[in-house]
Coordinates of C-alpha atoms in Angstrom, one line a residue:
X1 CA -58.5 25.8 23.8
X2 CA -56.9 24.4 26.9
X3 CA -55.5 20.8 26.6
X4 CA -57.1 20.1 30.0
X5 CA -60.6 20.3 28.4
X6 CA -63.2 18.8 30.6
X7 CA -65.6 17.6 27.9
X8 CA -64.6 17.4 24.3
X9 CA -68.1 18.4 23.2
X10 CA -67.3 21.9 24.3
X11 CA -65.4 22.3 21.0
X12 CA -68.7 22.0 19.1
X13 CA -70.3 24.5 21.4
X14 CA -67.5 27.0 20.9
X15 CA -67.5 26.6 17.2
X16 CA -71.2 27.1 17.0
X17 CA -70.7 30.3 19.0
X18 CA -67.9 31.6 16.8
X19 CA -69.4 30.7 13.4
X20 CA -73.0 29.6 13.8
X21 CA -73.9 29.6 10.1
X22 CA -70.9 27.9 8.8
X23 CA -71.6 24.5 7.2
X24 CA -70.5 21.7 9.6
X25 CA -71.5 18.7 7.5
X26 CA -72.6 18.2 4.0
X27 CA -74.2 14.9 3.3
X28 CA -76.0 12.9 0.5
X29 CA -79.8 12.6 0.8
X30 CA -80.8 10.9 -2.5
X31 CA -80.6 11.7 -6.2
X32 CA -81.8 14.3 -8.7
X33 CA -83.8 13.4 -11.8
X34 CA -80.6 13.4 -13.8
X35 CA -79.1 10.7 -11.5
X36 CA -76.6 13.1 -9.7
X37 CA -76.5 13.0 -5.9
X38 CA -78.5 15.5 -3.9
X39 CA -76.9 17.0 -0.8
X40 CA -78.1 18.8 2.3
X41 CA -76.1 20.4 5.1
X42 CA -76.2 21.3 8.7
X43 CA -74.6 24.4 10.2
X44 CA -72.6 24.4 13.4
X45 CA -75.5 26.1 15.1
X46 CA -77.9 23.4 13.9
X47 CA -75.6 20.6 14.9
X48 CA -75.0 22.1 18.3
X49 CA -78.7 22.6 19.0
X50 CA -79.6 19.1 17.8
X51 CA -76.9 17.5 19.9
X52 CA -78.2 19.5 22.9
X53 CA -81.7 18.1 22.2
X54 CA -80.3 14.6 22.0
X55 CA -78.3 15.0 25.2
X56 CA -81.5 16.1 27.0
X57 CA -83.5 13.3 25.5
X58 CA -80.8 10.7 26.3
X59 CA -80.8 12.0 29.9
X60 CA -84.5 11.6 30.1
X61 CA -84.2 8.0 28.9
X62 CA -81.7 7.2 31.6
X63 CA -78.4 7.6 29.7
X64 CA -76.2 9.6 32.0
X65 CA -72.5 10.1 32.9
X66 CA -70.6 6.9 32.4
X67 CA -73.3 5.0 30.4
X68 CA -71.6 2.8 27.8
X69 CA -73.7 3.2 24.6
X70 CA -73.5 1.1 21.5
X71 CA -74.8 2.8 18.4
X72 CA -75.3 1.4 15.0
X73 CA -76.5 4.1 12.6
X74 CA -75.6 4.9 9.1
X75 CA -72.9 7.5 8.4
X76 CA -74.7 10.8 8.2
X77 CA -75.8 13.8 10.2
X78 CA -77.5 11.7 12.9
X79 CA -74.2 9.9 13.6
X80 CA -72.6 13.2 14.7
X81 CA -75.6 14.6 16.6
X82 CA -75.8 11.4 18.5
X83 CA -72.1 11.3 19.2
X84 CA -71.9 14.8 20.5
X85 CA -75.2 14.4 22.4
X86 CA -73.7 11.4 24.2
X87 CA -70.5 13.4 24.9
X88 CA -72.6 16.2 26.3
X89 CA -74.5 13.9 28.6
X90 CA -71.2 12.4 29.9
X91 CA -72.0 9.0 28.3
X92 CA -69.4 6.8 26.6
X93 CA -70.0 6.0 22.9
X94 CA -68.9 2.6 21.8
X95 CA -67.8 2.4 18.1
X96 CA -67.7 -1.0 16.4
X97 CA -67.1 -1.2 12.7
X98 CA -70.1 -2.8 11.0
X99 CA -67.8 -4.4 8.4
X100 CA -66.2 -6.6 11.1
X101 CA -68.7 -9.4 10.5
X102 CA -71.1 -10.9 13.0
X103 CA -68.7 -13.0 14.9
X104 CA -66.2 -10.2 15.5
X105 CA -68.9 -7.7 16.3
X106 CA -70.4 -10.0 18.9
X107 CA -66.9 -10.4 20.5
X108 CA -66.8 -6.5 20.8
X109 CA -70.3 -6.3 22.3
X110 CA -69.5 -9.0 24.8
X111 CA -66.3 -7.2 25.8
X112 CA -68.1 -4.0 26.7
X113 CA -71.4 -5.0 28.4
X114 CA -73.0 -1.7 27.2
X115 CA -76.0 -0.4 29.1
X116 CA -77.6 1.4 26.1
X117 CA -78.1 0.7 22.5
X118 CA -79.0 3.2 19.7
X119 CA -79.6 1.7 16.2
X120 CA -81.5 1.6 13.0
X121 CA -84.3 -0.9 12.4
X122 CA -81.9 -3.6 11.1
X123 CA -79.6 -3.2 14.1
X124 CA -82.5 -3.8 16.5
X125 CA -83.5 -7.0 14.6
X126 CA -79.9 -8.1 14.8
X127 CA -80.0 -7.3 18.6
X128 CA -83.2 -9.4 19.1
X129 CA -82.0 -12.4 17.1
X130 CA -78.8 -12.5 19.2
X131 CA -80.4 -11.3 22.4
X132 CA -78.1 -13.3 24.7
X133 CA -75.2 -11.0 23.7
X134 CA -77.1 -7.9 24.7
X135 CA -78.3 -8.9 28.2
X136 CA -76.5 -5.9 29.8
X137 CA -78.6 -3.4 27.6
X138 CA -81.3 -1.8 29.6
X139 CA -82.1 1.2 27.3
X140 CA -82.7 0.8 23.6
X141 CA -83.4 3.6 21.2
X142 CA -84.5 3.3 17.6
X143 CA -83.3 5.6 14.8
X144 CA -86.0 5.6 12.2
X145 CA -89.1 3.3 12.3
X146 CA -89.6 1.5 15.5
X147 CA -91.4 -1.9 15.4
X148 CA -92.6 -4.2 18.2
X149 CA -89.5 -4.1 20.4
X150 CA -90.5 -1.0 22.4
X151 CA -87.9 1.2 23.9
X152 CA -87.5 4.8 22.8
X153 CA -87.7 6.6 19.4
X154 CA -84.8 8.8 18.6
X155 CA -87.1 11.2 16.8
X156 CA -89.3 11.5 19.9
X157 CA -86.4 11.9 22.3
X158 CA -85.1 14.8 20.2
X159 CA -88.4 16.7 20.8
X160 CA -86.8 18.9 23.4
X161 CA -86.4 22.6 24.1
X162 CA -83.7 24.4 22.0
X163 CA -82.3 26.1 25.1
X164 CA -78.6 25.3 25.6
X165 CA -77.9 22.1 27.5
X166 CA -75.5 22.3 30.4
X167 CA -73.1 19.6 29.4
X168 CA -71.8 17.2 32.0
X169 CA -68.3 18.0 33.3
X170 CA -66.0 15.1 33.0
X171 CA -62.5 14.2 34.1
X172 CA -60.2 15.1 31.2
X173 CA -58.4 11.8 31.7
X174 CA -61.6 9.9 32.2
X175 CA -63.0 7.5 29.6
X176 CA -64.8 9.4 26.7
X177 CA -65.0 6.9 24.0
X178 CA -64.3 3.2 23.2
X179 CA -63.3 2.6 19.6
X180 CA -62.6 -1.0 18.5
X181 CA -59.8 -1.9 16.2
X182 CA -60.7 -4.0 13.1
X183 CA -58.8 -7.0 14.5
X184 CA -57.1 -7.5 11.1
X185 CA -54.1 -9.1 12.8
X186 CA -55.9 -10.6 15.9
X187 CA -59.1 -10.1 18.0
X188 CA -60.6 -6.7 17.9
X189 CA -59.6 -4.6 20.9
X190 CA -61.5 -1.7 22.6
X191 CA -59.3 1.3 22.6
X192 CA -59.9 3.7 25.4
X193 CA -60.0 7.4 24.4
X194 CA -60.1 10.1 27.1
X195 CA -61.3 13.6 26.5
X196 CA -57.7 14.9 26.8
X197 CA -56.5 12.3 24.2
X198 CA -59.2 13.3 21.6
X199 CA -58.3 17.0 22.3
X200 CA -54.5 16.3 21.7
X201 CA -55.3 14.4 18.5
X202 CA -57.5 17.0 16.9
X203 CA -55.0 19.8 17.9
X204 CA -52.2 17.9 16.2
X205 CA -54.3 17.3 13.1
X206 CA -55.2 21.0 13.0
X207 CA -51.6 22.1 13.5
X208 CA -50.1 19.8 10.9
X209 CA -52.8 19.5 8.2
X210 CA -56.0 21.5 8.8
X211 CA -54.4 24.9 9.3
X212 CA -56.8 26.8 7.1
X213 CA -60.2 27.5 8.8
X214 CA -61.8 27.6 5.2
X215 CA -60.7 24.0 4.5
X216 CA -63.5 21.7 3.1
X217 CA -62.6 18.1 3.9
X218 CA -64.0 15.1 1.9
X219 CA -64.3 12.7 4.8
X220 CA -64.3 9.1 3.6
X221 CA -64.0 7.9 7.2
X222 CA -66.5 9.1 9.8
X223 CA -63.8 9.5 12.4
X224 CA -62.2 12.2 10.4
X225 CA -65.5 14.0 10.0
X226 CA -65.7 14.0 13.8
X227 CA -62.2 15.6 14.0
X228 CA -63.3 18.1 11.3
X229 CA -66.2 19.2 13.6
X230 CA -63.9 19.6 16.6
X231 CA -61.5 21.7 14.5
X232 CA -64.2 23.8 13.0
X233 CA -64.0 23.1 9.2
X234 CA -66.6 21.8 6.8
X235 CA -66.9 18.0 6.4
X236 CA -68.4 16.6 3.2
X237 CA -69.6 13.0 3.5
X238 CA -69.4 11.2 0.2
X239 CA -71.8 8.4 -0.8
X240 CA -69.6 5.4 0.0
X241 CA -69.9 1.9 1.5
X242 CA -67.5 2.4 4.4
X243 CA -66.8 -1.4 4.4
X244 CA -65.8 -1.5 0.8
X245 CA -63.8 1.7 -0.1
X246 CA -62.0 -0.2 -2.9
X247 CA -65.3 -0.6 -4.8
X248 CA -66.4 3.0 -4.5
X249 CA -67.9 4.7 -7.6
X250 CA -65.2 7.2 -8.5
X251 CA -67.8 9.8 -9.4
X252 CA -69.1 9.7 -5.8
X253 CA -65.7 11.0 -4.8
X254 CA -64.8 13.3 -7.7
X255 CA -68.2 15.0 -8.0
X256 CA -68.5 16.3 -4.4
X257 CA -64.8 17.5 -4.5
X258 CA -65.7 19.6 -7.5
X259 CA -69.2 20.7 -6.3
X260 CA -68.0 21.8 -2.9
X261 CA -64.4 22.9 -3.7
X262 CA -63.0 20.3 -1.3
X263 CA -59.4 21.2 -0.5
X264 CA -58.4 18.1 1.5
X265 CA -59.3 14.5 2.1
X266 CA -58.2 11.3 3.9
X267 CA -58.6 8.0 2.0
X268 CA -57.3 4.4 1.9
X269 CA -54.8 3.6 -0.8
X270 CA -57.3 1.2 -2.4
X271 CA -59.8 4.1 -2.8
X272 CA -57.1 6.4 -4.2
X273 CA -55.9 3.9 -6.7
X274 CA -59.4 3.3 -8.0
X275 CA -60.3 7.0 -8.2
X276 CA -56.9 8.0 -9.5
X277 CA -57.1 5.5 -12.5
X278 CA -60.6 6.7 -13.3
X279 CA -59.5 10.3 -13.2
X280 CA -56.6 9.7 -15.6
X281 CA -58.8 7.7 -17.9
X282 CA -61.3 10.5 -18.1
X283 CA -58.7 13.4 -18.1
X284 CA -60.1 14.8 -14.8
X285 CA -58.2 17.4 -12.7
X286 CA -59.0 18.4 -9.1
X287 CA -57.6 22.0 -8.9
X288 CA -59.2 22.8 -5.4
X289 CA -57.7 19.7 -3.7
X290 CA -54.5 20.8 -1.9
X291 CA -53.8 18.0 0.6
X292 CA -54.5 14.3 0.3
X293 CA -53.8 12.1 3.3
X294 CA -53.4 8.4 2.4
X295 CA -53.3 5.9 5.1
X296 CA -54.7 2.8 6.9
X297 CA -52.2 0.6 5.1
X298 CA -48.8 1.0 3.4
X299 CA -49.2 3.2 0.4
X300 CA -47.2 2.4 -2.7
X301 CA -45.5 5.1 -4.7
X302 CA -47.4 3.9 -7.8
X303 CA -50.7 4.6 -6.1
X304 CA -49.5 8.0 -5.0
X305 CA -48.2 8.8 -8.5
X306 CA -51.5 7.9 -10.1
X307 CA -53.5 10.2 -7.8
X308 CA -50.9 13.0 -7.9
X309 CA -51.7 13.3 -11.6
X310 CA -55.2 14.6 -10.7
X311 CA -53.7 17.3 -8.5
X312 CA -52.2 20.7 -9.3
X313 CA -48.4 21.2 -9.0
X314 CA -48.8 23.0 -5.6
X315 CA -50.9 20.2 -4.1
X316 CA -49.5 17.2 -2.3
X317 CA -50.4 13.7 -1.5
X318 CA -49.0 12.4 1.8
X319 CA -48.7 8.9 3.1
X320 CA -49.6 9.0 6.8
X321 CA -48.9 6.7 9.8
X322 CA -51.4 6.2 12.6
X323 CA -53.6 3.7 14.3
X324 CA -56.7 3.4 16.3
X325 CA -54.5 3.7 19.4
X326 CA -52.8 6.9 18.2
X327 CA -52.9 9.4 15.4
X328 CA -51.3 11.3 13.7
X329 CA -47.8 9.8 14.2
X330 CA -46.0 10.9 11.0
X331 CA -46.4 11.7 7.3
X332 CA -44.3 12.3 4.2
X333 CA -45.3 13.7 0.8
X334 CA -45.1 11.9 -2.5
X335 CA -42.5 14.2 -4.1
X336 CA -40.0 13.7 -1.3
X337 CA -40.6 9.9 -1.3
X338 CA -40.0 9.8 -5.1
X339 CA -36.9 11.9 -5.0
X340 CA -35.2 10.7 -1.8
X341 CA -36.7 7.3 -0.7
X342 CA -37.8 5.2 -3.7
X343 CA -34.3 3.7 -4.3
X344 CA -34.0 2.8 -0.7
X345 CA -37.4 1.0 -0.7
X346 CA -36.3 -0.9 -3.8
X347 CA -33.1 -1.9 -2.0
X348 CA -35.1 -3.4 0.9
X349 CA -35.1 -0.6 3.5
X350 CA -38.8 -0.6 3.9
X351 CA -41.4 2.2 3.4
X352 CA -40.5 5.7 4.6
X353 CA -43.4 7.2 6.6
X354 CA -41.7 10.5 7.5
X355 CA -40.4 12.2 10.6
X356 CA -42.5 11.8 13.8
X357 CA -44.7 14.8 14.5
X358 CA -44.1 16.9 17.6
X359 CA -47.2 15.4 19.3
X360 CA -45.6 12.0 19.8
X361 CA -42.2 10.5 20.8
X362 CA -41.2 7.4 18.7
X363 CA -38.7 4.8 20.0
X364 CA -37.5 1.6 18.4
X365 CA -36.9 -1.3 20.8
X366 CA -35.6 -4.9 20.5
X367 CA -38.0 -7.4 19.0
X368 CA -39.7 -9.7 21.5
X369 CA -43.1 -11.3 21.6
X370 CA -43.1 -11.3 25.4
X371 CA -44.7 -8.6 27.6
X372 CA -42.5 -5.8 28.9
X373 CA -43.5 -4.6 32.3
X374 CA -41.4 -1.4 32.7
X375 CA -39.7 1.0 30.3
X376 CA -35.9 1.0 30.3
X377 CA -33.5 2.7 28.0
X378 CA -31.7 -0.6 27.5
X379 CA -34.6 -1.7 25.4
X380 CA -33.6 0.7 22.6
X381 CA -31.8 -0.5 19.5
X382 CA -29.2 1.5 17.6
X383 CA -30.1 4.0 14.8
X384 CA -30.8 2.1 11.6
X385 CA -31.7 -1.2 13.3
X386 CA -35.1 -2.8 12.8
X387 CA -37.1 -3.1 16.0
X388 CA -40.6 -2.6 17.4
X389 CA -42.1 0.9 17.2
X390 CA -43.1 2.3 20.6
X391 CA -45.1 5.5 21.1
X392 CA -45.3 8.0 23.9
X393 CA -47.4 11.2 24.2
X394 CA -50.8 12.8 24.7
X395 CA -52.2 11.3 21.5
X396 CA -51.5 7.8 22.7
X397 CA -54.3 5.6 24.3
X398 CA -53.2 4.4 27.7
X399 CA -55.3 1.3 27.8
X400 CA -57.6 -1.3 26.2
X401 CA -61.0 -1.6 27.8
X402 CA -61.1 -4.5 30.3
X403 CA -58.5 -6.4 28.4
X404 CA -55.6 -7.2 30.7
X405 CA -53.9 -9.6 28.3
X406 CA -53.8 -7.0 25.5
X407 CA -52.6 -4.4 27.9
X408 CA -49.8 -6.7 29.1
X409 CA -48.6 -7.3 25.5
X410 CA -49.0 -3.8 24.1
X411 CA -48.3 -1.4 27.0
X412 CA -45.1 -0.6 28.9
X413 CA -45.3 1.1 32.2
X414 CA -43.2 4.3 32.3
X415 CA -43.8 6.1 35.7
X416 CA -47.4 7.3 35.7
X417 CA -47.7 6.8 32.0
X418 CA -48.0 3.9 29.6
X419 CA -46.0 3.7 26.4
X420 CA -47.7 1.8 23.5
X421 CA -46.2 -1.0 21.5
X422 CA -47.5 -0.7 18.0
X423 CA -46.8 -4.3 17.0
X424 CA -45.2 -2.7 13.9
X425 CA -41.5 -3.1 13.0
X426 CA -39.5 -0.2 11.8
X427 CA -36.3 1.8 12.1
X428 CA -35.2 5.4 12.5
X429 CA -32.6 6.5 10.1
X430 CA -29.8 9.0 10.6
X431 CA -32.1 11.9 9.6
X432 CA -34.7 10.9 12.2
X433 CA -37.1 9.5 9.6
X434 CA -39.3 6.5 10.4
X435 CA -39.3 3.5 8.1
X436 CA -42.0 0.9 8.3
X437 CA -40.8 -2.7 7.8
X438 CA -43.8 -4.8 8.5
X439 CA -45.9 -6.3 11.3
X440 CA -44.1 -8.0 14.2
X441 CA -46.3 -11.1 14.1
X442 CA -45.9 -11.4 10.3
X443 CA -42.1 -11.6 10.3
X444 CA -40.7 -14.7 8.8
X445 CA -38.1 -16.6 10.9
X446 CA -36.0 -19.1 9.0
X447 CA -33.3 -21.3 10.5
X448 CA -30.6 -18.6 9.9
X449 CA -32.3 -15.2 9.5
X450 CA -35.4 -13.1 10.1
X451 CA -37.1 -11.5 7.2
X452 CA -39.4 -8.5 7.5
X453 CA -42.3 -8.4 5.1
X454 CA -42.4 -4.8 3.8
X455 CA -38.6 -4.7 3.3
X456 CA -38.7 -7.8 1.1
X457 CA -41.9 -6.8 -0.7
X458 CA -40.3 -3.5 -1.7
X459 CA -37.8 -5.4 -3.7
X460 CA -40.3 -7.6 -5.6
X461 CA -42.8 -4.8 -6.1
X462 CA -40.5 -3.0 -8.5
X463 CA -40.9 -5.8 -11.1
X464 CA -43.2 -4.3 -13.8
X465 CA -45.6 -7.2 -13.8
X466 CA -46.2 -7.1 -10.1
X467 CA -49.2 -5.2 -8.7
X468 CA -48.2 -6.1 -5.1
X469 CA -46.4 -8.9 -3.2
X470 CA -46.7 -10.5 0.2
X471 CA -44.1 -12.4 2.1
X472 CA -45.3 -15.2 4.3
X473 CA -43.7 -18.1 6.1
X474 CA -44.6 -21.8 6.0
X475 CA -43.8 -24.0 9.0
X476 CA -42.8 -23.4 12.6
X477 CA -41.3 -20.1 13.7
X478 CA -37.5 -20.4 13.7
X479 CA -37.6 -22.9 10.8
X480 CA -40.0 -21.3 8.4
X481 CA -39.7 -21.5 4.6
X482 CA -40.2 -18.0 3.1
X483 CA -42.8 -17.8 0.3
X484 CA -43.4 -14.7 -1.8
X485 CA -47.0 -14.4 -3.0
X486 CA -47.6 -12.3 -6.1
X487 CA -50.7 -10.5 -7.3
X488 CA -50.1 -9.4 -10.9
X489 CA -51.1 -6.2 -12.6
X490 CA -54.5 -6.7 -14.2
X491 CA -53.1 -6.7 -17.7
X492 CA -50.7 -9.6 -16.8
X493 CA -53.2 -12.0 -15.4
X494 CA -53.7 -13.8 -18.8
X495 CA -50.1 -14.7 -18.8
X496 CA -50.7 -17.4 -16.1
X497 CA -52.8 -19.5 -18.5
X498 CA -49.8 -20.4 -20.6
X499 CA -47.5 -22.7 -18.5
X500 CA -44.3 -21.6 -20.4
X501 CA -45.1 -17.9 -19.9
X502 CA -46.0 -18.5 -16.3
X503 CA -42.6 -20.3 -15.7
X504 CA -40.7 -17.5 -17.4
X505 CA -42.5 -14.9 -15.3
X506 CA -41.8 -16.8 -12.1
X507 CA -38.1 -17.0 -13.0
X508 CA -38.0 -13.3 -13.8
X509 CA -39.7 -12.2 -10.5
X510 CA -37.5 -14.5 -8.4
X511 CA -34.4 -13.2 -10.3
X512 CA -35.4 -9.7 -9.1
X513 CA -35.1 -11.0 -5.5
X514 CA -31.8 -12.8 -6.1
X515 CA -30.0 -9.5 -6.8
X516 CA -30.5 -8.5 -3.1
X517 CA -29.0 -9.9 0.1
X518 CA -32.3 -9.8 1.9
X519 CA -34.2 -11.8 -0.7
X520 CA -31.6 -13.9 -2.5
X521 CA -32.7 -17.1 -0.7
X522 CA -36.4 -16.8 -1.5
X523 CA -37.0 -19.5 -4.1
X524 CA -40.7 -20.3 -3.6
X525 CA -43.2 -18.1 -5.5
X526 CA -47.0 -18.4 -5.7
X527 CA -49.4 -16.4 -7.8
X528 CA -52.7 -15.3 -6.1
X529 CA -55.6 -13.8 -8.1
X530 CA -56.6 -11.2 -5.4
X531 CA -55.0 -10.8 -1.9
X532 CA -57.3 -10.8 1.1
X533 CA -57.4 -7.4 2.6
X534 CA -58.6 -5.6 5.8
X535 CA -62.2 -4.5 6.3
X536 CA -61.8 -0.8 7.1
X537 CA -59.4 0.2 4.3
X538 CA -59.5 -2.7 1.8
X539 CA -55.7 -2.3 1.5
X540 CA -53.9 -4.0 4.4
X541 CA -52.9 -7.4 3.2
X542 CA -54.2 -10.4 5.2
X543 CA -50.9 -12.2 5.4
X544 CA -52.2 -14.6 8.0
X545 CA -54.8 -15.9 5.5
X546 CA -52.3 -15.9 2.7
X547 CA -49.9 -18.0 4.8
X548 CA -52.6 -20.7 5.3
X549 CA -53.4 -20.6 1.6
X550 CA -49.7 -20.9 0.7
X551 CA -49.2 -23.9 2.9
X552 CA -52.2 -25.6 1.3
X553 CA -50.8 -24.9 -2.1
X554 CA -47.4 -26.3 -1.2
X555 CA -49.0 -29.5 0.2
X556 CA -50.9 -29.9 -3.1
X557 CA -47.7 -29.5 -5.1
X558 CA -45.9 -32.1 -2.9
X559 CA -48.7 -34.7 -3.2

């Protein structure tokens, strides 16, 4: 398909034409008498016809080209019929993660001023209770039972002819979708996706990971199921609370993999760790699973090792690097990491995330918190030097929606194009591999050096009692005191109840740091029962919250 695609929904139409009876989505619909989960499916033909009906219905309700449309429906078949129906009508879906919490969600809604709203009953009650945040909404559609608020019924709007809908032609570089970040390290930002950008992303995913048309993908994130449909493979939606992947019932992941012979999946490290440990405990193997993509947060080798034990020898688990603003960027498999990179991570180099893919150009520039107006080669740092990761290419979002401050801080003008500053710190080694060293705003600046979180944590994480560590700074930037926060392995937690054992464990962990130049001056250690983590993946450590907690703990100790 041409990269100058005029409407991304044409991918679904083309797939429905080429393999009409192939299963597009398999989704849970309840339980059998024995308690096992019951599944239904929709073929590509069915999904295409239904999205045509939705597009025609949306058009009759006044949703047309350029209409920004919030939708809050549960992950399932309707989610994709609605999304493609909006694409076909030329409207702009607005995606806001329901796990953000009320305050952050309202920030997103206020930033967009959407004209239409599609939601389940609870979403409309939410809308009515907070009506002043939805003044721009003129069209509201209810998925499911509609009560007193009027508007349109999604079910009734879908009662349209099944004749093909002539989808709206759009500018390939025009706005197709607004997808909000989780705001785990700042306010959530609306990332602009164009039809051309979505096309480039799915083409890159297809080329690098989804090369077999017979792949069955267990999609733990709805966005990946959307890409599955664009590519033309089968997506299985597991029963999972998308806001709490770390608490998933492992059987809800393992059973559909086995039932539908799933050959690939994307998942957060928290989910993989939980399912992997369950699988080992119950001696479970997943022979059909060939490719596991782990991402959303730094993935430890121990987590990869656990899940790898469930896979066959010819299968691979890869840690991937990407963001709401661009994906995929890079990846590397567990076996290569274990063989070639583990010792470097334990020496404080950071986490290797592989060579950048052909779809993106990765550069490393000098660290600064200031805006950079124009791209210049003088911004680059030498090979092996830590700096900020900057991206360029068709998979990269060019702008945040109506957010000039975020654009100034995160975009660099380069001719007619914008490069994107990831806010991540990393380095490129002599072999062209990218190493992740931490978030820029989470670096710790002491009076005589700058410490990068992931580099330092890689040293402490090798201690056998440590589940994970987090470096934070107390005090003003430029004069911060580094504090290493430690979350112990579950079987070590009891040790903290005995003051003598706790003191010995503290010395032992700090001694691990003293053997390395990077961490030899870190002398403050605090144990934390369970680190705060991000909403979407339950794995990205909330170091900002930990820094506040650490400062409070130190103040208590001083008083």
